[in-house]
């Protein structure tokens, strides 16, 4: 068993994952903890190339190929960055992990979510988060935030809002199935209130 703490942030785009990851990182650093903040896809050099394909490739990618690309990114990321950090005793704060693959691919209704999970569990040799923070927000509110911040959308963000509502439902179902691992937060709360809720839960893990 590793000595570190593995925290993942999940939820749709615009729910506040990056905002909260930054706040948690600075707070933990103030406590004197070594922190690695990272993301999937794209947390490594190889991952940046994979991310470019899965998020920005023009034209279709066969669903199984897409699933394998995410899994390949994850395998390399966990083996070369996440596990070494956890073995050192660091706190790893990660934007998106296996739950995102299961929720997005499952909501796409093309592939079996259990198969997606098995693939990622094989890819990571079974590495599980100690805590998963799910930032839950309706698709319309999340989109409104993003519209305010940006004009260009990647392949997944451009999907219909009905798809994003299914993703939201899939995340909530995952959280319900593993209540001990998940902290579900209503993401329309003010930024600092959410940050405090996360810190209160993280303290128990340190
Ligand atoms: N709790 C919040 N209330 C209102 N706006 C927020 C909140 N959290 C984040 N935002 C804003 O919403 C936008 C998306 O946040 P971000 O952290 O980038 O989300 P994500 O990483 O999940 O896509 C940003 O403009 C951010 O400032
Ligand atoms: Mg983000």
mmCIF file of C-alpha atoms and ligand atoms in Angstrom:
data_model
loop_
_atom_site.group_PDB
_atom_site.id
_atom_site.type_symbol
_atom_site.label_atom_id
_atom_site.label_comp_id
_atom_site.label_asym_id
_atom_site.label_seq_id
_atom_site.Cartn_x
_atom_site.Cartn_y
_atom_site.Cartn_z
ATOM 1 C CA UNK A 1 0.000 0.000 0.000
ATOM 2 C CA UNK A 2 1.202 3.500 -0.838
ATOM 3 C CA UNK A 3 1.567 6.168 1.839
ATOM 4 C CA UNK A 4 0.110 9.031 -0.144
ATOM 5 C CA UNK A 5 -3.468 10.185 -0.648
ATOM 6 C CA UNK A 6 -5.177 9.936 -4.018
ATOM 7 C CA UNK A 7 -7.979 12.474 -4.547
ATOM 8 C CA UNK A 8 -9.916 12.726 -7.816
ATOM 9 C CA UNK A 9 -12.301 15.451 -8.979
ATOM 10 C CA UNK A 10 -15.175 14.496 -11.224
ATOM 11 C CA UNK A 11 -18.142 16.202 -12.860
ATOM 12 C CA UNK A 12 -19.050 17.740 -16.189
ATOM 13 C CA UNK A 13 -17.196 20.595 -17.826
ATOM 14 C CA UNK A 14 -17.816 23.923 -16.124
ATOM 15 C CA UNK A 15 -18.695 22.409 -12.740
ATOM 16 C CA UNK A 16 -15.601 23.889 -11.060
ATOM 17 C CA UNK A 17 -13.075 21.026 -10.988
ATOM 18 C CA UNK A 18 -10.073 23.157 -11.961
ATOM 19 C CA UNK A 19 -11.116 25.938 -9.580
ATOM 20 C CA UNK A 20 -11.378 23.551 -6.640
ATOM 21 C CA UNK A 21 -8.246 21.577 -7.526
ATOM 22 C CA UNK A 22 -6.225 24.813 -7.420
ATOM 23 C CA UNK A 23 -7.688 25.863 -4.069
ATOM 24 C CA UNK A 24 -7.124 22.435 -2.532
ATOM 25 C CA UNK A 25 -3.573 22.356 -3.841
ATOM 26 C CA UNK A 26 -2.661 25.702 -2.263
ATOM 27 C CA UNK A 27 -4.317 24.816 1.025
ATOM 28 C CA UNK A 28 -2.474 21.484 1.251
ATOM 29 C CA UNK A 29 0.804 23.189 0.346
ATOM 30 C CA UNK A 30 0.208 25.662 3.194
ATOM 31 C CA UNK A 31 -0.163 22.655 5.499
ATOM 32 C CA UNK A 32 3.293 21.560 4.365
ATOM 33 C CA UNK A 33 2.087 18.606 2.276
ATOM 34 C CA UNK A 34 3.826 17.671 -0.960
ATOM 35 C CA UNK A 35 1.134 17.889 -3.644
ATOM 36 C CA UNK A 36 1.001 16.730 -7.238
ATOM 37 C CA UNK A 37 -1.840 18.268 -9.232
ATOM 38 C CA UNK A 38 -2.545 16.512 -12.486
ATOM 39 C CA UNK A 39 -5.266 15.572 -14.948
ATOM 40 C CA UNK A 40 -6.522 13.005 -17.413
ATOM 41 C CA UNK A 41 -6.269 12.920 -20.254
ATOM 42 C CA UNK A 42 -2.957 14.689 -20.735
ATOM 43 C CA UNK A 43 -1.057 14.418 -17.444
ATOM 44 C CA UNK A 44 2.151 13.219 -19.126
ATOM 45 C CA UNK A 45 4.061 13.939 -22.334
ATOM 46 C CA UNK A 46 2.551 10.876 -23.973
ATOM 47 C CA UNK A 47 -0.786 11.878 -22.517
ATOM 48 C CA UNK A 48 -0.670 15.334 -24.113
ATOM 49 C CA UNK A 49 -0.465 13.647 -27.510
ATOM 50 C CA UNK A 50 -3.318 11.277 -26.675
ATOM 51 C CA UNK A 51 -5.385 14.194 -25.361
ATOM 52 C CA UNK A 52 -4.894 16.019 -28.639
ATOM 53 C CA UNK A 53 -6.332 13.024 -30.505
ATOM 54 C CA UNK A 54 -9.313 12.297 -28.244
ATOM 55 C CA UNK A 55 -10.381 15.920 -27.753
ATOM 56 C CA UNK A 56 -9.439 17.605 -31.010
ATOM 57 C CA UNK A 57 -9.333 15.015 -33.778
ATOM 58 C CA UNK A 58 -11.606 16.065 -36.646
ATOM 59 C CA UNK A 59 -13.971 13.292 -37.613
ATOM 60 C CA UNK A 60 -15.173 10.181 -35.855
ATOM 61 C CA UNK A 61 -13.101 7.913 -33.676
ATOM 62 C CA UNK A 62 -14.541 4.400 -33.323
ATOM 63 C CA UNK A 63 -15.931 4.061 -29.783
ATOM 64 C CA UNK A 64 -13.660 1.154 -28.830
ATOM 65 C CA UNK A 65 -10.639 3.016 -30.189
ATOM 66 C CA UNK A 66 -11.598 6.077 -28.144
ATOM 67 C CA UNK A 67 -11.970 3.950 -25.014
ATOM 68 C CA UNK A 68 -8.544 2.411 -25.598
ATOM 69 C CA UNK A 69 -6.962 5.839 -26.114
ATOM 70 C CA UNK A 70 -8.279 7.058 -22.756
ATOM 71 C CA UNK A 71 -7.107 3.814 -21.158
ATOM 72 C CA UNK A 72 -3.660 4.143 -22.733
ATOM 73 C CA UNK A 73 -3.306 7.695 -21.419
ATOM 74 C CA UNK A 74 -4.413 6.480 -17.987
ATOM 75 C CA UNK A 75 -2.064 3.488 -17.911
ATOM 76 C CA UNK A 76 0.959 5.638 -18.681
ATOM 77 C CA UNK A 77 -0.118 8.412 -16.316
ATOM 78 C CA UNK A 78 -0.698 6.108 -13.347
ATOM 79 C CA UNK A 79 2.473 4.095 -13.906
ATOM 80 C CA UNK A 80 4.848 7.018 -14.434
ATOM 81 C CA UNK A 81 3.360 9.867 -12.387
ATOM 82 C CA UNK A 82 0.570 8.948 -9.961
ATOM 83 C CA UNK A 83 1.927 5.782 -8.370
ATOM 84 C CA UNK A 84 5.452 7.169 -7.891
ATOM 85 C CA UNK A 85 3.956 10.258 -6.190
ATOM 86 C CA UNK A 86 1.770 8.149 -3.905
ATOM 87 C CA UNK A 87 4.752 5.925 -3.079
ATOM 88 C CA UNK A 88 6.658 9.064 -2.002
ATOM 89 C CA UNK A 89 3.780 9.955 0.312
ATOM 90 C CA UNK A 90 2.480 12.891 -1.727
ATOM 91 C CA UNK A 91 -1.119 13.975 -2.075
ATOM 92 C CA UNK A 92 -2.235 13.565 -5.686
ATOM 93 C CA UNK A 93 -5.095 15.833 -6.791
ATOM 94 C CA UNK A 94 -6.351 14.634 -10.124
ATOM 95 C CA UNK A 95 -8.843 16.228 -12.502
ATOM 96 C CA UNK A 96 -10.869 13.272 -13.941
ATOM 97 C CA UNK A 97 -10.212 9.554 -13.616
ATOM 98 C CA UNK A 98 -11.980 6.238 -14.247
ATOM 99 C CA UNK A 99 -15.410 7.584 -13.236
ATOM 100 C CA UNK A 100 -15.257 10.060 -16.126
ATOM 101 C CA UNK A 101 -14.653 7.265 -18.623
ATOM 102 C CA UNK A 102 -17.506 5.216 -17.206
ATOM 103 C CA UNK A 103 -19.899 8.189 -17.066
ATOM 104 C CA UNK A 104 -19.120 9.622 -20.514
ATOM 105 C CA UNK A 105 -18.843 6.337 -22.388
ATOM 106 C CA UNK A 106 -21.851 4.957 -20.526
ATOM 107 C CA UNK A 107 -23.926 8.050 -21.304
ATOM 108 C CA UNK A 108 -22.926 7.669 -24.943
ATOM 109 C CA UNK A 109 -24.803 4.337 -24.776
ATOM 110 C CA UNK A 110 -22.458 2.716 -27.258
ATOM 111 C CA UNK A 111 -20.214 0.708 -24.972
ATOM 112 C CA UNK A 112 -20.906 -1.317 -21.853
ATOM 113 C CA UNK A 113 -19.909 0.791 -18.805
ATOM 114 C CA UNK A 114 -18.703 -2.358 -16.984
ATOM 115 C CA UNK A 115 -16.357 -3.133 -19.868
ATOM 116 C CA UNK A 116 -15.039 0.440 -19.746
ATOM 117 C CA UNK A 117 -14.399 0.133 -16.026
ATOM 118 C CA UNK A 118 -12.649 -3.245 -16.420
ATOM 119 C CA UNK A 119 -10.434 -1.814 -19.128
ATOM 120 C CA UNK A 120 -9.354 1.080 -16.889
ATOM 121 C CA UNK A 121 -8.874 -1.200 -13.897
ATOM 122 C CA UNK A 122 -6.545 -3.315 -16.004
ATOM 123 C CA UNK A 123 -4.792 -0.189 -17.296
ATOM 124 C CA UNK A 124 -4.128 1.097 -13.764
ATOM 125 C CA UNK A 125 -3.551 -2.276 -12.121
ATOM 126 C CA UNK A 126 -6.500 -1.492 -9.878
ATOM 127 C CA UNK A 127 -5.476 1.891 -8.437
ATOM 128 C CA UNK A 128 -8.495 3.387 -6.621
ATOM 129 C CA UNK A 129 -8.903 6.943 -5.311
ATOM 130 C CA UNK A 130 -9.076 7.421 -1.543
ATOM 131 C CA UNK A 131 -11.616 10.180 -2.184
ATOM 132 C CA UNK A 132 -13.579 11.267 -5.230
ATOM 133 C CA UNK A 133 -15.180 14.719 -5.160
ATOM 134 C CA UNK A 134 -18.150 14.878 -7.513
ATOM 135 C CA UNK A 135 -19.114 18.439 -8.447
ATOM 136 C CA UNK A 136 -22.736 18.135 -9.464
ATOM 137 C CA UNK A 137 -24.435 20.778 -11.606
ATOM 138 C CA UNK A 138 -27.179 20.783 -14.221
ATOM 139 C CA UNK A 139 -25.877 20.926 -17.773
ATOM 140 C CA UNK A 140 -27.465 24.304 -18.550
ATOM 141 C CA UNK A 141 -25.783 26.077 -15.620
ATOM 142 C CA UNK A 142 -22.429 24.474 -16.392
ATOM 143 C CA UNK A 143 -22.735 25.515 -20.027
ATOM 144 C CA UNK A 144 -23.657 29.079 -19.061
ATOM 145 C CA UNK A 145 -20.418 29.333 -17.053
ATOM 146 C CA UNK A 146 -18.373 28.071 -19.971
ATOM 147 C CA UNK A 147 -20.122 30.364 -22.445
ATOM 148 C CA UNK A 148 -19.074 33.214 -20.215
ATOM 149 C CA UNK A 149 -15.453 32.090 -20.196
ATOM 150 C CA UNK A 150 -14.741 30.804 -23.692
ATOM 151 C CA UNK A 151 -15.951 30.632 -27.253
ATOM 152 C CA UNK A 152 -14.336 27.447 -28.614
ATOM 153 C CA UNK A 153 -15.494 24.009 -27.507
ATOM 154 C CA UNK A 154 -13.754 20.670 -27.826
ATOM 155 C CA UNK A 155 -15.436 17.552 -29.240
ATOM 156 C CA UNK A 156 -17.074 16.447 -25.992
ATOM 157 C CA UNK A 157 -18.161 19.906 -24.871
ATOM 158 C CA UNK A 158 -19.920 20.396 -28.186
ATOM 159 C CA UNK A 159 -22.198 17.377 -27.609
ATOM 160 C CA UNK A 160 -25.903 18.087 -27.045
ATOM 161 C CA UNK A 161 -27.069 19.139 -23.577
ATOM 162 C CA UNK A 162 -29.215 15.996 -23.373
ATOM 163 C CA UNK A 163 -25.975 14.030 -23.507
ATOM 164 C CA UNK A 164 -24.529 16.129 -20.685
ATOM 165 C CA UNK A 165 -27.623 15.494 -18.574
ATOM 166 C CA UNK A 166 -27.096 11.745 -19.056
ATOM 167 C CA UNK A 167 -23.464 12.177 -18.006
ATOM 168 C CA UNK A 168 -24.621 13.965 -14.871
ATOM 169 C CA UNK A 169 -27.023 11.120 -14.080
ATOM 170 C CA UNK A 170 -24.280 8.561 -14.663
ATOM 171 C CA UNK A 171 -21.921 10.351 -12.234
ATOM 172 C CA UNK A 172 -24.652 10.493 -9.573
ATOM 173 C CA UNK A 173 -25.336 6.762 -10.005
ATOM 174 C CA UNK A 174 -21.636 5.994 -9.538
ATOM 175 C CA UNK A 175 -21.580 8.086 -6.366
ATOM 176 C CA UNK A 176 -24.653 6.326 -5.022
ATOM 177 C CA UNK A 177 -23.029 2.937 -5.608
ATOM 178 C CA UNK A 178 -19.875 3.901 -3.642
ATOM 179 C CA UNK A 179 -20.919 6.433 -0.988
ATOM 180 C CA UNK A 180 -17.805 5.827 1.128
ATOM 181 C CA UNK A 181 -15.476 6.881 -1.706
ATOM 182 C CA UNK A 182 -17.537 9.820 -3.015
ATOM 183 C CA UNK A 183 -18.192 13.293 -1.690
ATOM 184 C CA UNK A 184 -21.030 14.771 -3.761
ATOM 185 C CA UNK A 185 -21.211 18.570 -3.739
ATOM 186 C CA UNK A 186 -23.867 20.803 -5.231
ATOM 187 C CA UNK A 187 -21.623 22.893 -7.473
ATOM 188 C CA UNK A 188 -23.843 25.995 -7.573
ATOM 189 C CA UNK A 189 -22.680 26.863 -4.047
ATOM 190 C CA UNK A 190 -20.124 29.678 -3.743
ATOM 191 C CA UNK A 191 -16.533 28.697 -4.545
ATOM 192 C CA UNK A 192 -15.262 29.165 -0.967
ATOM 193 C CA UNK A 193 -18.126 27.180 0.569
ATOM 194 C CA UNK A 194 -17.342 24.244 -1.735
ATOM 195 C CA UNK A 195 -13.628 24.543 -0.959
ATOM 196 C CA UNK A 196 -14.328 24.386 2.782
ATOM 197 C CA UNK A 197 -16.551 21.304 2.369
ATOM 198 C CA UNK A 198 -13.766 19.555 0.463
ATOM 199 C CA UNK A 199 -11.114 20.521 3.023
ATOM 200 C CA UNK A 200 -13.244 19.195 5.883
ATOM 201 C CA UNK A 201 -13.366 15.804 4.180
ATOM 202 C CA UNK A 202 -9.701 15.790 3.143
ATOM 203 C CA UNK A 203 -8.515 16.524 6.694
ATOM 204 C CA UNK A 204 -9.783 13.110 7.727
ATOM 205 C CA UNK A 205 -7.542 11.458 5.132
ATOM 206 C CA UNK A 206 -4.284 13.183 6.077
HETATM 207 N N1 LIG B 1 -18.888 27.631 -7.403
HETATM 208 C C1 LIG B 1 -18.843 28.402 -8.493
HETATM 209 N N2 LIG B 1 -19.783 29.346 -8.710
HETATM 210 C C2 LIG B 1 -19.761 30.116 -9.827
HETATM 211 N N3 LIG B 1 -18.825 30.022 -10.794
HETATM 212 C C3 LIG B 1 -17.864 29.097 -10.652
HETATM 213 C C4 LIG B 1 -17.815 28.231 -9.507
HETATM 214 N N4 LIG B 1 -16.749 27.409 -9.651
HETATM 215 C C5 LIG B 1 -16.167 27.736 -10.806
HETATM 216 N N5 LIG B 1 -16.817 28.752 -11.418
HETATM 217 C C6 LIG B 1 -16.488 29.372 -12.723
HETATM 218 O O1 LIG B 1 -17.009 28.492 -13.726
HETATM 219 C C7 LIG B 1 -16.095 28.380 -14.811
HETATM 220 C C8 LIG B 1 -15.672 26.924 -14.974
HETATM 221 O O2 LIG B 1 -14.917 26.518 -13.820
HETATM 222 P P1 LIG B 1 -13.744 25.457 -13.922
HETATM 223 O O3 LIG B 1 -13.130 25.354 -12.574
HETATM 224 O O4 LIG B 1 -12.844 25.759 -15.062
HETATM 225 O O5 LIG B 1 -14.602 24.127 -14.251
HETATM 226 P P2 LIG B 1 -14.117 22.731 -14.844
HETATM 227 O O6 LIG B 1 -12.651 22.602 -14.581
HETATM 228 O O7 LIG B 1 -14.923 21.705 -14.086
HETATM 229 O O8 LIG B 1 -14.482 22.750 -16.300
HETATM 230 C C9 LIG B 1 -14.936 29.316 -14.495
HETATM 231 O O9 LIG B 1 -15.166 30.533 -15.136
HETATM 232 C C10 LIG B 1 -15.000 29.460 -12.982
HETATM 233 O O10 LIG B 1 -14.478 30.690 -12.543
HETATM 234 MG MG1 LIG B 2 -11.097 22.114 -15.851
#
